PDB file of C-alpha atoms in Angstrom:
ATOM      1  CA  MET A   1     -77.835  -3.680 -42.129  1.00 47.00           C
ATOM      2  CA  THR A   2     -77.737  -0.001 -43.031  1.00 46.00           C
ATOM      3  CA  GLU A   3     -80.189   2.817 -42.409  1.00 45.00           C
ATOM      4  CA  LYS A   4     -80.706   2.923 -46.181  1.00 40.00           C
ATOM      5  CA  GLU A   5     -81.899  -0.694 -46.204  1.00 42.00           C
ATOM      6  CA  ILE A   6     -84.346   0.021 -43.400  1.00 40.00           C
ATOM      7  CA  ALA A   7     -85.658   3.185 -45.029  1.00 40.00           C
ATOM      8  CA  ALA A   8     -86.198   1.385 -48.334  1.00 40.00           C
ATOM      9  CA  THR A   9     -89.690   0.188 -49.089  1.00 36.00           C
ATOM     10  CA  HIS A  10     -89.918  -3.528 -48.426  1.00 42.00           C
ATOM     11  CA  ILE A  11     -91.861  -5.772 -50.699  1.00 40.00           C
ATOM     12  CA  VAL A  12     -92.870  -8.566 -48.391  1.00 45.00           C
ATOM     13  CA  ASP A  13     -93.845 -11.962 -49.711  1.00 44.00           C
ATOM     14  CA  LYS A  14     -97.616 -12.192 -49.083  1.00 49.00           C
ATOM     15  CA  ASP A  15     -97.324 -15.877 -48.138  1.00 48.00           C
ATOM     16  CA  ALA A  16     -94.636 -15.082 -45.576  1.00 48.00           C
ATOM     17  CA  ALA A  17     -96.632 -12.144 -44.152  1.00 55.00           C
ATOM     18  CA  ALA A  18     -99.681 -14.403 -43.900  1.00 62.00           C
ATOM     19  CA  TYR A  19     -97.528 -17.027 -42.206  1.00 66.00           C
ATOM     20  CA  ILE A  20     -96.750 -14.577 -39.364  1.00 78.00           C
ATOM     21  CA  GLY A  21    -100.338 -15.084 -38.303  1.00 76.00           C
ATOM     22  CA  ALA A  22    -102.525 -13.287 -35.780  1.00 81.00           C
ATOM     23  CA  ASP A  23     -99.878 -13.443 -33.040  1.00 86.00           C
ATOM     24  CA  ALA A  24     -97.065 -11.293 -34.428  1.00 87.00           C
ATOM     25  CA  THR A  25     -95.236 -10.760 -31.123  1.00 92.00           C
ATOM     26  CA  LEU A  26     -91.455 -10.690 -31.596  1.00 93.00           C
ATOM     27  CA  LEU A  27     -88.816 -10.413 -28.879  1.00 95.00           C
ATOM     28  CA  ILE A  28     -85.332  -9.328 -29.994  1.00 94.00           C
ATOM     29  CA  VAL A  29     -82.554  -9.799 -27.421  1.00 94.00           C
ATOM     30  CA  ASP A  30     -79.176  -8.258 -28.286  1.00 91.00           C
ATOM     31  CA  ASP A  31     -76.682  -6.139 -26.344  1.00 86.00           C
ATOM     32  CA  ASP A  32     -75.556  -4.212 -29.447  1.00 83.00           C
ATOM     33  CA  GLY A  33     -77.896  -1.204 -29.061  1.00 85.00           C
ATOM     34  CA  PRO A  34     -77.654   0.296 -32.571  1.00 86.00           C
ATOM     35  CA  PHE A  35     -78.063  -3.115 -34.240  1.00 86.00           C
ATOM     36  CA  LEU A  36     -80.991  -3.922 -31.928  1.00 89.00           C
ATOM     37  CA  ARG A  37     -82.830  -0.700 -32.763  1.00 90.00           C
ATOM     38  CA  ARG A  38     -82.256  -1.036 -36.527  1.00 89.00           C
ATOM     39  CA  LEU A  39     -83.432  -4.658 -36.555  1.00 91.00           C
ATOM     40  CA  ALA A  40     -86.476  -3.783 -34.409  1.00 92.00           C
ATOM     41  CA  ARG A  41     -87.518  -1.016 -36.835  1.00 92.00           C
ATOM     42  CA  ALA A  42     -86.996  -3.303 -39.827  1.00 91.00           C
ATOM     43  CA  MET A  43     -89.093  -6.086 -38.268  1.00 91.00           C
ATOM     44  CA  GLU A  44     -91.872  -3.614 -37.388  1.00 91.00           C
ATOM     45  CA  THR A  45     -92.053  -2.589 -41.063  1.00 90.00           C
ATOM     46  CA  ARG A  46     -92.538  -6.260 -41.904  1.00 88.00           C
ATOM     47  CA  GLY A  47     -95.566  -6.619 -39.633  1.00 88.00           C
ATOM     48  CA  PHE A  48     -94.186  -7.747 -36.264  1.00 91.00           C
ATOM     49  CA  ALA A  49     -95.135  -6.274 -32.867  1.00 91.00           C
ATOM     50  CA  VAL A  50     -91.593  -5.889 -31.515  1.00 93.00           C
ATOM     51  CA  GLU A  51     -90.305  -5.910 -27.930  1.00 94.00           C
ATOM     52  CA  THR A  52     -86.573  -5.488 -27.298  1.00 94.00           C
ATOM     53  CA  ALA A  53     -84.185  -6.472 -24.519  1.00 93.00           C
ATOM     54  CA  GLU A  54     -80.478  -5.733 -24.123  1.00 93.00           C
ATOM     55  CA  SER A  55     -79.619  -8.377 -21.507  1.00 92.00           C
ATOM     56  CA  VAL A  56     -80.424 -11.924 -20.411  1.00 92.00           C
ATOM     57  CA  ALA A  57     -82.230 -10.630 -17.314  1.00 93.00           C
ATOM     58  CA  GLU A  58     -84.378  -8.226 -19.332  1.00 94.00           C
ATOM     59  CA  GLY A  59     -85.113 -10.910 -21.958  1.00 92.00           C
ATOM     60  CA  VAL A  60     -86.187 -13.444 -19.332  1.00 93.00           C
ATOM     61  CA  ALA A  61     -88.327 -10.812 -17.549  1.00 94.00           C
ATOM     62  CA  LYS A  62     -90.129  -9.872 -20.769  1.00 94.00           C
ATOM     63  CA  THR A  63     -90.647 -13.560 -21.566  1.00 93.00           C
ATOM     64  CA  LYS A  64     -92.323 -14.060 -18.168  1.00 92.00           C
ATOM     65  CA  ILE A  65     -94.725 -11.179 -18.829  1.00 92.00           C
ATOM     66  CA  THR A  66     -95.585 -12.050 -22.437  1.00 90.00           C
ATOM     67  CA  PRO A  67     -94.043 -15.129 -24.052  1.00 92.00           C
ATOM     68  CA  PRO A  68     -93.495 -14.175 -27.731  1.00 93.00           C
ATOM     69  CA  LYS A  69     -94.532 -16.126 -30.820  1.00 93.00           C
ATOM     70  CA  TYR A  70     -91.220 -15.151 -32.475  1.00 93.00           C
ATOM     71  CA  ALA A  71     -87.791 -14.441 -30.979  1.00 93.00           C
ATOM     72  CA  VAL A  72     -84.368 -13.374 -32.212  1.00 94.00           C
ATOM     73  CA  VAL A  73     -81.730 -13.990 -29.552  1.00 92.00           C
ATOM     74  CA  ASP A  74     -78.023 -13.142 -29.543  1.00 88.00           C
ATOM     75  CA  LEU A  75     -75.959 -15.864 -27.856  1.00 82.00           C
ATOM     76  CA  ARG A  76     -73.300 -13.665 -26.281  1.00 80.00           C
ATOM     77  CA  LEU A  77     -74.803 -11.018 -24.022  1.00 83.00           C
ATOM     78  CA  GLY A  78     -73.149  -8.794 -21.440  1.00 82.00           C
ATOM     79  CA  ASP A  79     -74.738 -10.539 -18.459  1.00 85.00           C
ATOM     80  CA  GLY A  80     -74.720 -14.137 -19.678  1.00 83.00           C
ATOM     81  CA  ASN A  81     -75.667 -16.519 -22.433  1.00 84.00           C
ATOM     82  CA  GLY A  82     -78.688 -16.112 -24.730  1.00 86.00           C
ATOM     83  CA  LEU A  83     -79.409 -19.825 -24.284  1.00 86.00           C
ATOM     84  CA  GLU A  84     -80.937 -18.864 -20.910  1.00 90.00           C
ATOM     85  CA  VAL A  85     -83.488 -16.689 -22.731  1.00 91.00           C
ATOM     86  CA  ILE A  86     -84.295 -19.570 -25.108  1.00 90.00           C
ATOM     87  CA  GLU A  87     -84.862 -21.888 -22.122  1.00 90.00           C
ATOM     88  CA  ALA A  88     -87.129 -19.292 -20.466  1.00 92.00           C
ATOM     89  CA  ILE A  89     -89.176 -18.956 -23.657  1.00 92.00           C
ATOM     90  CA  ARG A  90     -89.510 -22.739 -24.031  1.00 90.00           C
ATOM     91  CA  GLN A  91     -90.705 -23.086 -20.417  1.00 91.00           C
ATOM     92  CA  ARG A  92     -93.651 -20.805 -21.186  1.00 92.00           C
ATOM     93  CA  ARG A  93     -94.355 -21.461 -24.844  1.00 90.00           C
ATOM     94  CA  ASP A  94     -93.380 -24.378 -27.074  1.00 86.00           C
ATOM     95  CA  ASP A  95     -94.533 -22.945 -30.427  1.00 87.00           C
ATOM     96  CA  THR A  96     -92.177 -19.946 -30.508  1.00 88.00           C
ATOM     97  CA  HIS A  97     -90.058 -19.586 -33.661  1.00 89.00           C
ATOM     98  CA  ILE A  98     -86.587 -18.776 -32.310  1.00 91.00           C
ATOM     99  CA  VAL A  99     -83.648 -17.599 -34.406  1.00 90.00           C
ATOM    100  CA  VAL A 100     -80.227 -17.405 -32.797  1.00 88.00           C
ATOM    101  CA  LEU A 101     -77.810 -14.631 -33.817  1.00 83.00           C
ATOM    102  CA  THR A 102     -74.158 -14.492 -32.925  1.00 73.00           C
ATOM    103  CA  GLY A 103     -70.945 -12.828 -33.950  1.00 64.00           C
ATOM    104  CA  TYR A 104     -69.123 -15.836 -32.578  1.00 58.00           C
ATOM    105  CA  GLY A 105     -70.832 -18.542 -34.609  1.00 56.00           C
ATOM    106  CA  ASN A 106     -69.762 -22.100 -34.013  1.00 60.00           C
ATOM    107  CA  ILE A 107     -71.215 -25.528 -34.509  1.00 63.00           C
ATOM    108  CA  ALA A 108     -71.335 -26.492 -30.821  1.00 68.00           C
ATOM    109  CA  THR A 109     -73.479 -23.553 -29.752  1.00 70.00           C
ATOM    110  CA  ALA A 110     -75.636 -23.963 -32.858  1.00 68.00           C
ATOM    111  CA  VAL A 111     -76.332 -27.565 -31.887  1.00 72.00           C
ATOM    112  CA  THR A 112     -77.116 -26.542 -28.303  1.00 75.00           C
ATOM    113  CA  ALA A 113     -79.438 -23.765 -29.492  1.00 76.00           C
ATOM    114  CA  VAL A 114     -81.286 -26.155 -31.820  1.00 75.00           C
ATOM    115  CA  LYS A 115     -81.635 -28.733 -29.033  1.00 77.00           C
ATOM    116  CA  LEU A 116     -83.206 -25.999 -26.880  1.00 77.00           C
ATOM    117  CA  GLY A 117     -85.678 -25.201 -29.633  1.00 77.00           C
ATOM    118  CA  ALA A 118     -84.143 -22.656 -32.008  1.00 81.00           C
ATOM    119  CA  ILE A 119     -85.287 -23.095 -35.614  1.00 80.00           C
ATOM    120  CA  ASP A 120     -82.350 -21.325 -37.258  1.00 80.00           C
ATOM    121  CA  TYR A 121     -78.907 -19.951 -36.584  1.00 79.00           C
ATOM    122  CA  LEU A 122     -77.509 -16.824 -38.280  1.00 80.00           C
ATOM    123  CA  ALA A 123     -74.075 -15.229 -37.987  1.00 74.00           C
ATOM    124  CA  LYS A 124     -73.938 -11.484 -37.329  1.00 70.00           C
ATOM    125  CA  PRO A 125     -74.170  -9.162 -39.016  1.00 66.00           C
ATOM    126  CA  ALA A 126     -77.363 -10.654 -40.425  1.00 75.00           C
ATOM    127  CA  ASP A 127     -79.615  -8.407 -42.439  1.00 79.00           C
ATOM    128  CA  ALA A 128     -83.330  -7.963 -41.825  1.00 84.00           C
ATOM    129  CA  ASP A 129     -84.280 -10.026 -44.887  1.00 85.00           C
ATOM    130  CA  ASP A 130     -82.296 -13.034 -43.605  1.00 84.00           C
ATOM    131  CA  VAL A 131     -83.865 -12.721 -40.148  1.00 87.00           C
ATOM    132  CA  PHE A 132     -87.377 -12.371 -41.617  1.00 89.00           C
ATOM    133  CA  ALA A 133     -86.830 -15.402 -43.880  1.00 85.00           C
ATOM    134  CA  ALA A 134     -85.592 -17.480 -40.940  1.00 85.00           C
ATOM    135  CA  LEU A 135     -88.501 -16.452 -38.692  1.00 85.00           C
ATOM    136  CA  THR A 136     -91.167 -17.182 -41.308  1.00 84.00           C
ATOM    137  CA  GLN A 137     -89.621 -20.388 -42.623  1.00 78.00           C
ATOM    138  CA  ARG A 138     -92.256 -23.070 -42.959  1.00 68.00           C
ATOM    139  CA  PRO A 139     -91.737 -26.439 -41.274  1.00 60.00           C
ATOM    140  CA  GLY A 140     -89.822 -28.734 -43.609  1.00 59.00           C
ATOM    141  CA  GLU A 141     -88.267 -25.922 -45.653  1.00 59.00           C
ATOM    142  CA  LYS A 142     -84.541 -26.245 -45.954  1.00 56.00           C
ATOM    143  CA  ALA A 143     -81.985 -23.475 -45.970  1.00 53.00           C
ATOM    144  CA  GLU A 144     -79.815 -23.143 -49.051  1.00 56.00           C
ATOM    145  CA  VAL A 145     -76.439 -24.850 -48.918  1.00 48.00           C
ATOM    146  CA  PRO A 146     -73.580 -22.320 -48.803  1.00 50.00           C
ATOM    147  CA  GLU A 147     -71.565 -22.040 -52.009  1.00 56.00           C
ATOM    148  CA  ASN A 148     -68.145 -22.029 -50.342  1.00 58.00           C
ATOM    149  CA  PRO A 149     -67.079 -24.768 -47.912  1.00 61.00           C
ATOM    150  CA  MET A 150     -65.354 -23.867 -44.640  1.00 63.00           C
ATOM    151  CA  SER A 151     -61.633 -23.195 -44.754  1.00 73.00           C
ATOM    152  CA  ALA A 152     -59.191 -25.449 -42.881  1.00 78.00           C
ATOM    153  CA  ASP A 153     -58.659 -22.627 -40.339  1.00 81.00           C
ATOM    154  CA  ARG A 154     -62.413 -22.390 -39.794  1.00 73.00           C
ATOM    155  CA  VAL A 155     -62.751 -26.177 -39.344  1.00 75.00           C
ATOM    156  CA  ARG A 156     -59.950 -26.086 -36.725  1.00 82.00           C
ATOM    157  CA  TRP A 157     -61.633 -23.148 -34.975  1.00 78.00           C
ATOM    158  CA  GLU A 158     -64.999 -24.957 -34.958  1.00 76.00           C
ATOM    159  CA  HIS A 159     -63.367 -28.049 -33.425  1.00 81.00           C
ATOM    160  CA  ILE A 160     -61.751 -25.958 -30.674  1.00 87.00           C
ATOM    161  CA  GLN A 161     -65.098 -24.266 -29.974  1.00 81.00           C
ATOM    162  CA  ARG A 162     -66.877 -27.641 -29.806  1.00 77.00           C
ATOM    163  CA  VAL A 163     -64.374 -29.006 -27.269  1.00 86.00           C
ATOM    164  CA  TYR A 164     -64.573 -25.722 -25.321  1.00 85.00           C
ATOM    165  CA  GLU A 165     -68.373 -26.052 -25.084  1.00 78.00           C
ATOM    166  CA  MET A 166     -68.068 -29.758 -24.118  1.00 81.00           C
ATOM    167  CA  CYS A 167     -65.760 -28.685 -21.269  1.00 87.00           C
ATOM    168  CA  GLU A 168     -68.424 -26.215 -20.124  1.00 83.00           C
ATOM    169  CA  ARG A 169     -66.235 -23.265 -21.197  1.00 84.00           C
ATOM    170  CA  ASN A 170     -63.357 -24.264 -18.913  1.00 92.00           C
ATOM    171  CA  VAL A 171     -60.153 -23.038 -20.595  1.00 93.00           C
ATOM    172  CA  SER A 172     -57.758 -25.246 -18.586  1.00 94.00           C
ATOM    173  CA  GLU A 173     -59.719 -28.444 -19.263  1.00 93.00           C
ATOM    174  CA  THR A 174     -60.124 -27.566 -22.952  1.00 92.00           C
ATOM    175  CA  ALA A 175     -56.382 -26.914 -23.310  1.00 93.00           C
ATOM    176  CA  ARG A 176     -55.620 -30.238 -21.630  1.00 94.00           C
ATOM    177  CA  ARG A 177     -57.978 -32.162 -23.946  1.00 93.00           C
ATOM    178  CA  LEU A 178     -56.599 -30.443 -27.040  1.00 92.00           C
ATOM    179  CA  ASN A 179     -52.999 -30.946 -25.875  1.00 94.00           C
ATOM    180  CA  MET A 180     -52.464 -27.215 -26.226  1.00 93.00           C
ATOM    181  CA  HIS A 181     -50.884 -24.568 -24.015  1.00 94.00           C
ATOM    182  CA  ARG A 182     -53.517 -22.678 -22.022  1.00 93.00           C
ATOM    183  CA  ARG A 183     -52.319 -19.223 -23.171  1.00 93.00           C
ATOM    184  CA  THR A 184     -52.338 -20.298 -26.809  1.00 92.00           C
ATOM    185  CA  LEU A 185     -55.938 -21.453 -26.397  1.00 91.00           C
ATOM    186  CA  GLN A 186     -56.895 -18.164 -24.728  1.00 91.00           C
ATOM    187  CA  ARG A 187     -55.472 -16.217 -27.689  1.00 90.00           C
ATOM    188  CA  ILE A 188     -57.444 -18.383 -30.143  1.00 87.00           C
ATOM    189  CA  LEU A 189     -60.670 -17.966 -28.143  1.00 85.00           C
ATOM    190  CA  ALA A 190     -60.229 -14.184 -27.986  1.00 85.00           C
ATOM    191  CA  LYS A 191     -60.042 -13.862 -31.782  1.00 81.00           C
ATOM    192  CA  ARG A 192     -62.942 -13.718 -34.212  1.00 74.00           C
ATOM    193  CA  ALA A 193     -63.804 -16.819 -36.186  1.00 70.00           C
ATOM    194  CA  PRO A 194     -61.787 -17.202 -39.401  1.00 72.00           C
ATOM    195  CA  LYS A 195     -63.699 -17.095 -42.711  1.00 66.00           C
TER     196      LYS A 195
END
């Protein structure tokens, strides 16, 4: 998302804007400061009352004060996992529309996020239009199917991530289950997801 996109005049779908409703509170939790500020400004131009947090602790604290109607939560934060923020929101409010963002997208964490109550899952960098569409998606609406299927490298990476999450992020146990050397697994986990 560029400054140019934010500065551009946004033509917002009237149905989607109406769907935001009277409670337009939005909490965005992300430890990437520039991205957080750009997304917050873009969501404000679309009609949301935005609060921001750059850590799990700050996100949970803001949730305790005012549980939001909408939330955008990054999974990987400097002080922990964004799933903790999702759990905190769900403890206080069960009607919150939660969208999960991550630069380390994988199926296992997507499934966990959905089980905790997220309504959508977007890979970073997501633009403001994608986030807005996900937040205002009506119940029963389905996301479009991607045109290109996952590559074999991506499928392998997703499988490794799923086993890693099943092993509660224990590298040694994951390597044992995958019959893989621990250092090889660490190198794979340190890399970005293949396309």
